Coordinates of C-alpha atoms and ligand atoms in Angstrom, one line a residue:
X10 CA 15.2 -6.9 -15.1
X11 CA 12.2 -9.2 -14.5
X12 CA 8.8 -8.1 -13.2
X13 CA 6.2 -10.3 -11.8
X14 CA 2.8 -9.6 -10.1
X15 CA 1.2 -11.4 -7.2
X16 CA -2.5 -10.8 -7.5
X17 CA -3.7 -11.1 -3.9
X18 CA -2.2 -11.3 -0.4
X19 CA -2.9 -15.0 -0.1
X20 CA -0.4 -15.8 -2.9
X21 CA 2.5 -14.4 -1.0
X22 CA 4.8 -17.3 -0.3
X23 CA 8.4 -17.1 0.9
X24 CA 9.9 -18.3 -2.4
X25 CA 8.0 -15.7 -4.3
X26 CA 9.5 -12.8 -2.4
X27 CA 12.9 -13.9 -1.0
X28 CA 15.9 -12.3 -2.6
X29 CA 13.6 -10.0 -4.6
X30 CA 12.6 -6.4 -4.6
X31 CA 9.0 -6.3 -3.5
X32 CA 6.4 -3.5 -3.7
X33 CA 3.3 -4.0 -1.7
X34 CA 0.2 -2.1 -3.1
X35 CA -3.1 -1.5 -1.3
X36 CA -4.4 1.6 -3.0
X37 CA -7.7 1.5 -1.0
X38 CA -6.5 2.6 1.4
X39 CA -3.6 1.2 3.5
X40 CA -0.6 2.0 1.3
X41 CA -2.1 5.4 0.3
X42 CA -2.4 6.2 4.0
X43 CA 1.2 5.1 4.8
X44 CA 2.7 7.1 1.9
X45 CA 0.7 10.1 3.0
X46 CA 1.7 9.9 6.6
X47 CA 5.4 9.7 5.8
X48 CA 5.0 12.6 3.3
X49 CA 3.4 14.6 6.1
X50 CA 6.3 14.1 8.4
X51 CA 5.7 10.8 10.3
X52 CA 8.9 9.7 12.0
X53 CA 8.2 6.0 11.1
X54 CA 5.3 3.6 10.7
X55 CA 5.0 0.3 12.4
X56 CA 2.6 -2.1 10.7
X57 CA 1.2 -4.8 13.0
X58 CA -1.2 -7.6 12.5
X59 CA -3.6 -7.2 15.4
X60 CA -5.1 -4.3 17.4
X61 CA -3.6 -5.8 20.6
X62 CA -0.1 -5.6 19.1
X63 CA -0.8 -1.9 18.4
X64 CA -1.8 -1.2 22.0
X65 CA 1.4 -3.0 23.2
X66 CA 3.7 -0.9 21.0
X67 CA 1.9 2.3 22.3
X68 CA 2.5 1.2 25.9
X69 CA 6.2 0.5 25.2
X70 CA 6.8 3.8 23.2
X71 CA 4.6 6.1 25.3
X72 CA 1.2 7.5 24.3
X73 CA 2.7 10.9 23.5
X74 CA 4.9 9.6 20.8
X75 CA 2.4 7.3 19.0
X76 CA -0.7 7.6 16.9
X77 CA -2.8 4.5 16.5
X78 CA -4.5 4.1 13.1
X79 CA -6.2 1.5 11.0
X80 CA -9.5 -0.3 10.4
X81 CA -11.5 -3.4 10.6
X82 CA -14.4 -3.7 8.1
X83 CA -13.3 -0.3 6.8
X84 CA -14.2 1.5 10.0
X85 CA -12.0 2.8 12.9
X86 CA -11.0 0.3 15.6
X87 CA -12.3 1.0 19.1
X88 CA -9.6 2.7 21.3
X89 CA -7.6 3.9 18.2
X90 CA -6.9 7.5 17.5
X91 CA -7.9 7.4 13.8
X92 CA -9.3 5.1 11.1
X93 CA -7.9 4.5 7.6
X94 CA -8.6 7.8 5.9
X95 CA -5.4 9.5 4.5
X96 CA -6.9 12.8 5.6
X97 CA -6.6 11.8 9.2
X98 CA -2.8 11.9 9.0
X99 CA -2.2 15.6 8.4
X100 CA 1.1 17.2 9.4
X101 CA -0.5 18.7 12.5
X102 CA -1.4 15.2 13.7
X103 CA 1.5 13.0 12.4
X104 CA 4.7 15.1 12.2
X105 CA 7.5 13.4 14.2
X106 CA 5.2 10.8 15.5
X107 CA 5.2 7.0 15.1
X108 CA 2.1 5.7 13.3
X109 CA 1.2 2.2 14.5
X110 CA -1.2 0.8 12.0
X111 CA -3.2 -2.4 11.5
X112 CA -5.5 -3.0 8.5
X113 CA -7.3 -6.0 7.1
X114 CA -5.2 -6.5 4.0
X115 CA -2.4 -4.0 3.4
X116 CA -0.5 -4.5 6.7
X117 CA -0.8 -8.3 6.4
X118 CA 0.6 -8.1 2.9
X119 CA 3.6 -6.1 4.1
X120 CA 4.3 -8.4 7.0
X121 CA 4.0 -11.5 4.9
X122 CA 6.5 -10.0 2.4
X123 CA 9.2 -9.2 4.9
X124 CA 11.5 -11.9 3.5
X125 CA 12.1 -9.7 0.5
X126 CA 15.6 -8.3 0.0
X127 CA 14.1 -4.8 -0.4
X128 CA 10.5 -4.1 0.5
X129 CA 8.7 -0.9 -0.6
X130 CA 5.1 0.4 -0.2
X131 CA 3.4 1.8 -3.3
X132 CA 0.2 3.4 -4.4
X133 CA -1.0 5.6 -7.3
X134 CA 0.1 8.6 -5.1
X135 CA 3.8 7.7 -5.4
X136 CA 3.8 5.5 -8.6
X137 CA 6.5 7.4 -10.4
X138 CA 8.8 7.4 -7.3
X139 CA 8.3 3.6 -7.1
X140 CA 9.2 3.1 -10.7
X141 CA 12.4 5.1 -10.2
X142 CA 13.3 3.2 -7.0
X143 CA 13.0 -0.3 -8.5
X144 CA 14.4 0.4 -12.0
X145 CA 17.5 -1.6 -12.5
X146 CA 16.8 -4.2 -9.8
X147 CA 17.1 -7.8 -11.1
X148 CA 13.9 -9.4 -9.8
X149 CA 10.9 -7.2 -8.9
X150 CA 7.6 -8.5 -7.6
X151 CA 4.6 -6.2 -7.3
X152 CA 2.1 -7.4 -4.7
X153 CA -1.5 -6.3 -5.6
X154 CA -2.8 -7.0 -2.1
X155 CA -6.4 -7.2 -3.0
X156 CA -9.2 -7.6 -0.5
X157 CA -9.8 -10.6 1.7
X158 CA -7.5 -12.6 -0.4
X159 CA -9.2 -11.7 -3.7
X160 CA -8.1 -9.7 -6.7
X161 CA -9.1 -6.1 -6.7
X162 CA -9.4 -3.7 -9.6
X163 CA -7.5 -0.8 -7.9
X164 CA -4.4 -2.8 -6.8
X165 CA -4.2 -4.5 -10.2
X166 CA -4.5 -1.2 -12.1
X167 CA -1.8 0.3 -9.9
X168 CA 0.5 -2.8 -10.3
X169 CA -0.3 -2.7 -14.0
X170 CA 0.7 0.9 -14.3
X171 CA 4.0 0.4 -12.5
X172 CA 4.7 -2.8 -14.6
X173 CA 3.8 -0.8 -17.8
X174 CA 6.3 1.9 -17.0
X175 CA 9.0 -0.6 -16.1
X176 CA 8.5 -2.4 -19.4
X177 CA 9.0 1.0 -21.1
X178 CA 12.3 1.1 -19.3
X179 CA 13.2 -2.3 -20.8
X180 CA 12.0 -4.8 -18.1
X181 CA 10.7 -8.2 -19.0
X182 CA 7.2 -8.9 -17.7
X183 CA 5.7 -12.2 -16.6
X184 CA 2.3 -13.2 -18.0
X185 CA 0.4 -11.8 -15.0
X186 CA 2.4 -8.6 -15.2
X187 CA 1.6 -8.4 -19.0
X188 CA -2.1 -8.9 -18.2
X189 CA -2.2 -6.1 -15.6
X190 CA 0.0 -3.8 -17.7
X191 CA -2.5 -4.3 -20.6
X192 CA -5.5 -3.7 -18.3
X193 CA -3.8 -0.4 -17.3
X194 CA -2.8 0.6 -20.8
X195 CA -6.2 0.0 -22.3
X196 CA -7.8 2.2 -19.6
X197 CA -5.1 4.7 -18.9
X198 CA -7.1 7.7 -20.0
X199 CA -9.5 7.1 -17.1
X200 CA -8.4 4.4 -14.7
X201 CA -10.6 5.9 -12.0
X202 CA -13.7 5.1 -14.1
X203 CA -12.8 1.4 -14.3
X204 CA -11.6 1.3 -10.6
X205 CA -15.0 2.7 -9.5
X206 CA -16.6 -0.5 -10.7
X207 CA -14.7 -2.5 -8.0
X208 CA -16.4 -4.0 -5.0
X209 CA -14.2 -2.4 -2.4
X210 CA -14.6 1.0 -4.1
X211 CA -18.4 0.7 -3.9
X212 CA -18.2 -0.4 -0.3
X213 CA -16.2 2.7 0.6
X214 CA -18.6 4.9 -1.4
X215 CA -21.4 3.5 0.7
X216 CA -19.5 4.4 3.8
X217 CA -19.2 8.0 2.6
X218 CA -15.4 7.9 1.9
X219 CA -15.8 9.7 -1.5
X220 CA -13.0 12.2 -0.7
X221 CA -10.6 9.3 0.2
X222 CA -11.4 7.6 -3.1
X223 CA -10.7 10.8 -5.2
X224 CA -7.5 11.3 -3.4
X225 CA -6.2 7.7 -3.6
X226 CA -6.7 7.7 -7.4
X227 CA -4.4 10.8 -7.8
X228 CA -1.2 9.8 -9.5
X229 CA 2.3 10.8 -8.8
X230 CA 1.6 13.5 -6.2
X231 CA 4.0 12.3 -3.5
X232 CA 7.7 11.9 -4.0
X233 CA 8.0 9.5 -1.2
X234 CA 9.1 5.8 -1.2
X235 CA 8.3 4.0 2.1
X236 CA 10.9 1.3 2.7
X237 CA 10.5 -1.5 5.3
X238 CA 13.5 -1.8 7.6
X239 CA 15.0 -4.8 9.4
X240 CA 13.5 -3.4 12.6
X241 CA 10.0 -3.7 11.2
X242 CA 9.3 -0.1 10.6
X243 CA 8.5 1.9 7.4
X244 CA 10.6 5.0 6.8
X245 CA 11.3 7.2 3.9
X246 CA 13.9 5.8 1.5
Ligands
3SL15 O1 -7.6 -3.8 4.1 C1 -6.9 -2.8 4.2 O2 -5.7 -2.8 4.4 C2 -7.5 -1.4 4.1 O3 -6.8 -0.6 3.3 C3 -9.0 -1.5 3.8 S1 -9.9 -0.1 3.9 O4 -9.9 0.6 2.6 O5 -9.4 0.8 4.9 O6 -11.3 -0.5 4.2

C-alpha cells in the first residue's frame, strides 16, 4: 500500500488521482461540515462549483427537499439557507434533506478529484473511520485542499495524522507523506495548538467562529465516511 499527499487543491491533476483511492480533506471547514451533515441524517450532499449551480439544483429538486449551504470569503452566500458552520446542519435541519454546498476550496477539491477510483471525504472528526476505509487499498492519495491553492496547517496535520496511522498499518509513504506524518507525530500531543497558528484559523477566529474551530479539531468523534458517487453526490459509505 502506497500513500501520497497532495498539499493544495491546485496540485490535483488527473494522473495524480486516476485509478487511486483519494481522500479530500478541508478541515476548516468544508469536509467537517459534510461529515457532520451526513452523520446528522442528510440524505445526500451535492457539492457544486458555483452558487448559480446550487440554485439550479434547488429548482430541479424542489425547495422543500433541499438545503443550500456554503460560503464565499468564509461568510454565507446571499440567498442560501446557511453558511459553512457545522452547527448549522443539526438533525432538525438536515435529516432526510439534500445538502447542496459550494465552498471556496473544499468543494472544488472534491470535484477536481472525481477521476479517482474511490473518492472519500475526511477531516479530524472522522479520521479513524477514514484510516479503516482505505487500509489495504493499493494507491492512496490524501488531498490536503489548503486555502486559495496554498498549503494550510490544518489540512496538512490531518493528512499527516491519517498517513501516520496508515504507516503504522504497514503502508509505504511518499516523501511528502513522510513530511506531513512527521509534522503530525511531533505535535500529536496538541495539534490544535500548532493549527491555531495558521492563517485561515486566525481569519475564522476574527469572524467569531471559535466554536467551529474547537469542533473541527475534535478527533474521531464521527463514525461516518462520506463517499462520492458516480452521480456526483456524497453519501455514507
Ligand atoms: O474553502 C472552503 O472550502 C471552506 O471550508 C472555507 S471556510 O472555512 O468556510 O471559510
